[in-house]
Amino acid sequence: MQKYNISKSNYFYAIGLSYKKADADIRGHFSLDDDSKLALINQAKENNIESLVITSTCNRTEIYGFAQHPFELIQLLCDNTRGTVEEFQKVAYIYKNKDAIAHMFRVGSGLDSQILGDFEIISQLKISTKLSRKHGLLNHFTERLVNAVIQASKRIKTETNISSGATSVSFASVQYILNTVENVSDKNILLFGTGKIGRNTCENLVKHTKNEHITLINRTKGKAEQIAGKFNLLVKDYANLQEEISKSDILIVATGAQRPTIDKHIIQTNKSLLILDLSIPKNVNENVDDLEHISLIHLDDLSKITDKTLEARKQHIPSAEAIIKEVKSEFNNWLETRKFAPTIKALKHKLNDFATAELDTQRKKLSDFNEVQAELISNNIIQKITNHFAHHLKDDNVSTDESLELIKKVFLLEPSKKNV
């Protein structure tokens, strides 16, 4: 990004992996919890990374940041997760500069989501940006880019119907239950984990199943009670998990832990049990498949479900892309101005020097010299001149680089390259 005067020696990269090439197990290896994100940020600062934003969701883990080489960011990711460089190389993607910018727009606008139109990623991006800012790891470019992506996301959500109906993993899980379980309103449903996905799942369960037999369990009982109070649901202690599983017909696991929270040994029932694992890494041990009466569904399976609503959303992709194009164009226009901002600033200083020298001369010559009026006139003239040059440099029909060199040469803003 040297020519934009953003970074002298570094490039802007987006590195990561997503559901497109990495299955749930591999994505789990590269998943970052809050502690891992903080450790990564601290390591980045030690390595003199100037700006960095991390996203880690159920369907992707990405780092947007400045580096001389993308391996610097890849190493940060691998050092703070269970993933290896070899695994990363098999399934990952690397975007540079404007391609990285374009990628963030698609991700933040829900067009690259595992379920089309899922906007949960944008809240993750906001939280991650806030974290980077807090730790002094967010430059003006990255903050402006994220704000542009947020703007595009808001417009797509309000101006198109690409997110009509619920489009998240939490809704897909409830839709799966409705499509596969008979008399779902009479079934006992246990929701284990009341983080963001758990809360959204709970809301969709109440809204769409009309089930009055929903029980919540969370390691921190108070969090479950807050949600239960909103929907008048039952809450049980974490110590009663095994007992509640035995009573359940459907178990939804949304615990978001780094290791499985459910395995076959905790399931002490012989009746049929549908388990939906909405976590990355997987929070249900695959050994539950050893139990013949258990049906285990993971979120990768849920994302393959297509319905009429999802097909209808695809019709709004062109409108969403048009909005992205418009907002990205505004961002790119700002980026182009970064090319000549230092030259215009230097020109303004040079003109101010001219004005100061001339005002000193006139002040000595004229006994009735009007200081205030003279400075006002000179400042207005300088502003008009610099604005004129700026408008000239913004002209699409003008070679910005050639014009910048000419301005520098005429006004002696920096030593001629021939003399170096």
XYZ file of C-alpha atoms in Angstrom:
420
model
C 0.000 0.000 0.000
C 3.026 2.216 -0.439
C 1.614 4.376 -3.221
C -1.377 5.263 -1.037
C 0.896 6.525 1.742
C -0.657 4.080 4.195
C 2.265 1.766 4.804
C 5.840 2.268 3.653
C 6.775 -1.373 3.204
C 3.723 -3.514 3.927
C 0.761 -4.812 1.948
C -2.825 -5.336 3.064
C -3.778 -9.021 3.199
C -6.806 -11.139 3.968
C -5.779 -14.662 4.934
C -8.035 -17.406 6.193
C -10.149 -20.465 5.552
C -13.875 -21.072 5.279
C -16.548 -23.717 4.829
C -15.904 -23.699 1.067
C -12.755 -25.827 1.297
C -12.309 -26.612 4.996
C -14.650 -29.046 6.722
C -15.853 -28.561 10.285
C -12.938 -30.509 11.779
C -10.300 -28.405 10.012
C -12.167 -25.177 10.808
C -12.161 -26.311 14.422
C -8.372 -26.574 14.362
C -8.144 -22.891 13.397
C -10.950 -21.603 15.616
C -10.044 -18.697 17.933
C -11.754 -18.126 21.267
C -11.469 -14.821 23.161
C -8.249 -15.784 24.946
C -6.613 -16.944 21.713
C -7.581 -13.719 19.938
C -6.000 -11.656 22.691
C -2.829 -13.769 22.589
C -2.675 -13.339 18.808
C -3.072 -9.576 19.111
C -0.283 -9.343 21.694
C 2.009 -11.436 19.513
C 1.185 -9.245 16.509
C 2.197 -6.141 18.471
C 5.469 -7.802 19.486
C 6.108 -8.528 15.796
C 5.423 -4.877 14.864
C 2.247 -5.596 12.877
C 0.703 -2.142 12.396
C -2.973 -3.017 11.946
C -4.956 -6.241 12.209
C -8.564 -7.460 12.538
C -9.522 -11.058 13.376
C -12.785 -12.865 12.636
C -13.558 -16.376 13.852
C -17.052 -17.805 13.384
C -18.561 -21.228 12.860
C -17.906 -21.080 9.118
C -14.639 -19.137 8.800
C -11.507 -17.823 10.491
C -9.769 -14.835 8.916
C -7.129 -12.217 9.605
C -7.135 -8.877 7.814
C -3.859 -7.069 8.329
C -0.704 -5.390 7.088
C 2.473 -7.381 6.534
C 5.463 -7.597 4.236
C 4.494 -11.199 3.464
C 1.266 -13.120 4.197
C 3.225 -15.797 6.062
C 3.600 -13.328 8.953
C -0.190 -13.437 9.448
C -0.429 -17.170 8.761
C 2.191 -17.833 11.441
C 0.230 -15.740 13.940
C -2.867 -17.831 13.250
C -1.069 -21.166 13.531
C 0.819 -20.141 16.676
C -2.455 -19.401 18.474
C -4.616 -22.302 17.278
C -4.288 -26.067 16.867
C -3.934 -25.598 13.096
C -0.701 -26.174 11.214
C 0.837 -24.345 8.272
C 0.539 -27.529 6.210
C -3.212 -27.764 6.918
C -3.646 -24.089 6.159
C -1.939 -24.365 2.781
C -4.337 -27.133 1.692
C -7.585 -25.260 2.331
C -6.784 -21.571 2.728
C -6.997 -18.415 0.649
C -4.811 -15.321 0.526
C -5.964 -12.001 -0.929
C -3.784 -8.929 -1.361
C -4.562 -5.184 -1.416
C -7.680 -4.466 -3.535
C -8.589 -8.167 -3.727
C -8.454 -8.272 0.082
C -10.684 -5.184 0.232
C -13.198 -6.783 -2.151
C -13.186 -9.988 -0.090
C -14.034 -8.150 3.135
C -16.977 -6.469 1.414
C -18.417 -9.828 0.266
C -17.898 -11.456 3.648
C -19.341 -8.569 5.643
C -22.336 -8.280 3.303
C -23.449 -11.892 3.758
C -22.723 -12.906 0.157
C -19.932 -15.268 1.203
C -21.789 -16.777 4.174
C -22.434 -20.483 4.485
C -26.127 -19.638 4.484
C -26.713 -16.840 1.977
C -27.709 -13.586 3.623
C -26.501 -14.535 7.115
C -25.378 -11.218 8.609
C -24.011 -12.544 11.910
C -20.479 -12.015 10.586
C -20.890 -8.224 10.617
C -21.355 -8.132 14.397
C -18.223 -10.267 14.725
C -16.359 -7.786 12.526
C -17.519 -4.873 14.698
C -16.429 -6.592 17.916
C -13.055 -7.567 16.433
C -12.430 -4.026 15.192
C -13.249 -2.629 18.629
C -10.791 -5.108 20.189
C -8.018 -4.114 17.769
C -8.659 -0.424 18.438
C -8.516 -1.016 22.195
C -5.063 -2.585 21.858
C -3.683 0.019 19.463
C -3.694 -2.298 16.465
C -6.025 -0.415 14.118
C -4.822 2.169 11.610
C -6.972 4.733 9.798
C -7.167 2.657 6.615
C -8.505 -0.492 8.314
C -11.018 1.428 10.414
C -12.326 3.293 7.375
C -12.568 0.028 5.406
C -14.527 -1.735 8.155
C -16.907 1.242 8.415
C -17.476 1.093 4.643
C -18.229 -2.642 4.867
C -20.676 -2.005 7.717
C -22.366 0.680 5.605
C -22.730 -1.734 2.662
C -24.071 -4.432 4.967
C -26.718 -2.114 6.439
C -27.863 -0.984 2.995
C -28.108 -4.544 1.679
C -30.120 -5.592 4.692
C -32.574 -2.681 4.358
C -32.688 -2.197 0.580
C -32.866 -5.841 -0.544
C -34.668 -8.977 0.591
C -31.576 -11.140 0.611
C -32.048 -11.703 4.346
C -35.832 -12.138 4.200
C -36.817 -14.554 6.910
C -34.149 -15.873 9.255
C -31.007 -16.933 7.453
C -28.672 -18.012 10.214
C -27.410 -21.382 11.390
C -29.791 -21.086 14.335
C -32.772 -20.818 11.995
C -31.490 -23.644 9.792
C -31.379 -25.909 12.850
C -34.990 -25.138 13.731
C -36.019 -25.585 10.106
C -34.354 -29.005 10.088
C -36.281 -29.989 13.216
C -39.563 -28.836 11.678
C -38.860 -30.785 8.483
C -37.772 -34.055 10.113
C -39.538 -34.376 13.476
C -43.241 -35.188 13.655
C -45.377 -33.528 16.315
C -42.464 -31.319 17.299
C -44.606 -29.236 19.654
C -44.968 -32.320 21.885
C -41.270 -33.187 22.036
C -38.892 -32.443 24.900
C -36.164 -30.101 23.643
C -32.958 -29.412 25.558
C -30.776 -26.460 24.543
C -27.269 -26.734 25.980
C -25.357 -23.447 25.670
C -26.850 -19.967 25.662
C -24.215 -17.886 23.867
C -25.169 -15.889 20.788
C -26.059 -18.897 18.620
C -27.857 -20.499 21.565
C -29.903 -17.341 22.193
C -30.871 -17.043 18.532
C -31.760 -20.735 18.381
C -33.904 -20.398 21.477
C -35.787 -17.469 19.961
C -36.410 -19.404 16.735
C -37.535 -22.487 18.660
C -40.116 -20.496 20.590
C -41.264 -18.622 17.493
C -41.585 -21.520 15.053
C -42.197 -24.760 17.014
C -44.899 -23.592 19.465
C -43.224 -25.989 21.903
C -43.754 -25.529 25.641
C -41.252 -28.216 26.655
C -37.977 -26.390 26.092
C -35.280 -26.585 28.779
C -32.090 -24.511 28.932
C -28.764 -25.471 30.503
C -25.633 -23.345 30.589
C -22.432 -23.669 32.635
C -23.213 -20.191 33.965
C -26.811 -20.611 35.065
C -27.478 -16.875 35.287
C -27.072 -16.442 31.528
C -29.616 -19.187 30.866
C -32.027 -17.636 33.367
C -31.885 -14.272 31.581
C -33.028 -15.882 28.333
C -35.524 -18.191 30.031
C -37.180 -15.228 31.714
C -37.757 -13.583 28.347
C -39.550 -16.633 26.937
C -40.889 -18.239 30.140
C -38.761 -21.385 29.747
C -37.366 -23.920 32.222
C -33.730 -23.728 33.392
C -31.780 -26.615 34.944
C -28.389 -26.746 36.631
C -25.361 -27.889 34.667
C -25.063 -30.746 37.188
C -28.388 -32.096 35.869
C -27.214 -32.308 32.237
C -27.128 -36.108 32.038
C -30.556 -36.433 33.624
C -32.075 -33.827 31.282
C -30.549 -35.480 28.194
C -32.284 -38.730 29.221
C -35.629 -36.911 29.233
C -35.086 -35.232 25.870
C -36.151 -36.084 22.343
C -34.007 -33.338 20.809
C -30.676 -32.024 22.103
C -29.228 -28.826 20.612
C -25.593 -28.184 21.536
C -24.354 -24.601 21.148
C -21.664 -24.474 23.809
C -18.834 -22.982 21.733
C -16.086 -24.782 23.671
C -12.672 -25.756 22.294
C -13.270 -29.430 23.210
C -16.382 -31.676 23.030
C -18.882 -31.081 25.811
C -21.029 -34.101 24.912
C -19.912 -37.692 24.324
C -21.577 -41.106 24.310
C -20.878 -41.743 28.006
C -23.166 -38.932 29.131
C -26.075 -40.313 27.102
C -27.789 -42.819 29.386
C -30.982 -43.368 27.440
C -32.108 -45.993 24.940
C -34.808 -43.920 23.274
C -34.290 -42.100 20.000
C -32.446 -38.809 20.365
C -31.762 -36.198 17.709
C -28.616 -34.174 18.424
C -27.793 -30.974 16.556
C -24.258 -29.679 17.042
C -24.066 -25.962 16.170
C -20.500 -25.446 17.398
C -17.082 -24.938 15.816
C -14.981 -26.770 16.870
C -17.444 -29.654 17.127
C -18.754 -29.902 20.671
C -20.340 -33.336 20.248
C -17.826 -36.178 20.192
C -18.133 -38.359 17.118
C -18.261 -41.404 19.377
C -21.993 -40.755 19.854
C -22.363 -42.312 16.400
C -21.589 -45.620 18.140
C -25.074 -45.420 19.650
C -27.634 -46.715 17.152
C -30.530 -44.703 18.588
C -28.717 -41.377 18.166
C -29.003 -39.153 15.073
C -26.201 -36.567 14.966
C -26.452 -33.528 12.693
C -23.704 -30.930 12.408
C -24.029 -27.376 11.119
C -22.296 -28.301 7.844
C -25.239 -30.649 7.228
C -27.710 -27.897 8.089
C -26.140 -25.454 5.645
C -26.886 -27.819 2.747
C -30.596 -27.513 3.345
C -32.214 -25.473 0.596
C -35.770 -24.237 0.559
C -37.887 -21.841 -1.452
C -36.897 -18.948 0.783
C -33.200 -19.528 0.177
C -33.736 -19.828 -3.575
C -35.692 -16.570 -3.533
C -32.812 -14.831 -1.779
C -30.485 -15.639 -4.657
C -32.538 -13.341 -6.892
C -31.360 -10.385 -4.774
C -27.638 -11.066 -5.228
C -27.308 -8.617 -8.199
C -28.883 -5.817 -6.129
C -26.562 -6.567 -3.225
C -23.544 -6.594 -5.534
C -24.593 -3.227 -6.971
C -24.662 -1.729 -3.478
C -21.236 -3.183 -2.716
C -19.903 -1.741 -5.960
C -21.214 1.713 -5.054
C -19.872 1.774 -1.493
C -16.577 0.182 -2.511
C -16.200 2.815 -5.240
C -16.559 5.555 -2.623
C -13.924 3.850 -0.493
C -11.580 3.434 -3.465
C -12.017 7.128 -4.331
C -10.929 8.008 -0.816
C -8.028 5.586 -1.176
C -6.913 7.276 -4.393
C -6.806 10.639 -2.622
C -4.277 9.115 -0.240
C -1.843 9.027 -3.167
C -1.559 12.771 -3.411
C -2.521 13.916 0.105
C 1.130 14.364 1.228
C 1.959 16.323 -1.951
C -1.026 18.641 -1.515
C -0.060 19.123 2.132
C 3.539 19.922 1.140
C 2.285 22.299 -1.567
C 0.135 24.125 0.974
C 3.143 24.526 3.287
C 5.227 25.859 0.377
C 2.525 28.391 -0.558
C 2.256 29.435 3.089
C 6.010 30.061 3.081
C 5.622 32.234 -0.026
C 2.764 34.135 1.614
C 4.661 34.660 4.874
C 7.681 36.017 3.051
C 5.586 38.385 0.929
C 3.571 39.590 3.917
C 6.808 40.388 5.758
C 7.989 42.432 2.769
C 4.725 44.367 2.490
C 4.600 44.910 6.235
C 7.934 46.748 6.056
C 6.919 48.805 3.022
C 3.458 49.942 4.089
C 2.823 51.998 7.213
C -0.926 51.306 7.086
C -0.529 47.592 6.393
C -3.750 45.716 7.297
C -2.485 42.505 8.929
C -5.859 40.789 9.338
C -7.127 41.523 5.845
C -3.839 40.533 4.189
C -3.727 37.161 5.973
C -7.373 36.488 5.155
C -6.804 37.164 1.448
C -3.616 35.098 1.276
C -5.204 32.150 3.116
C -8.191 32.181 0.746
C -5.922 32.260 -2.298
C -3.799 29.378 -0.975
C -6.925 27.309 -0.299
C -8.254 27.961 -3.819
C -4.924 26.973 -5.380
C -4.610 23.724 -3.387
C -8.258 22.837 -4.081
C -7.637 23.407 -7.789
C -4.679 21.034 -7.765
C -6.631 18.452 -5.750
C -9.542 18.506 -8.220
C -7.070 18.160 -11.076
C -5.481 15.090 -9.474
C -8.901 13.478 -8.923
C -9.724 13.728 -12.639
C -9.950 10.233 -14.161
C -8.465 11.549 -17.413
C -5.303 12.748 -15.683
C -2.174 10.709 -15.008
C -1.911 11.216 -11.254
C 1.677 10.002 -10.997
C 2.891 12.325 -13.780
C 1.002 15.282 -12.333
C 2.425 14.645 -8.872
C 5.960 14.566 -10.242
C 5.374 17.825 -12.105
C 3.956 19.576 -9.010
C 6.889 18.394 -6.923
C 9.354 19.564 -9.580
C 7.798 23.010 -10.147
C 7.418 23.829 -6.461
C 10.599 22.049 -5.364
C 8.645 19.989 -2.848
C 11.311 17.297 -2.673
C 14.708 16.599 -4.249
C 14.610 15.561 -7.899
C 15.099 11.836 -8.391
C 17.853 12.635 -10.946
C 19.941 14.200 -8.196
C 19.676 11.246 -5.836
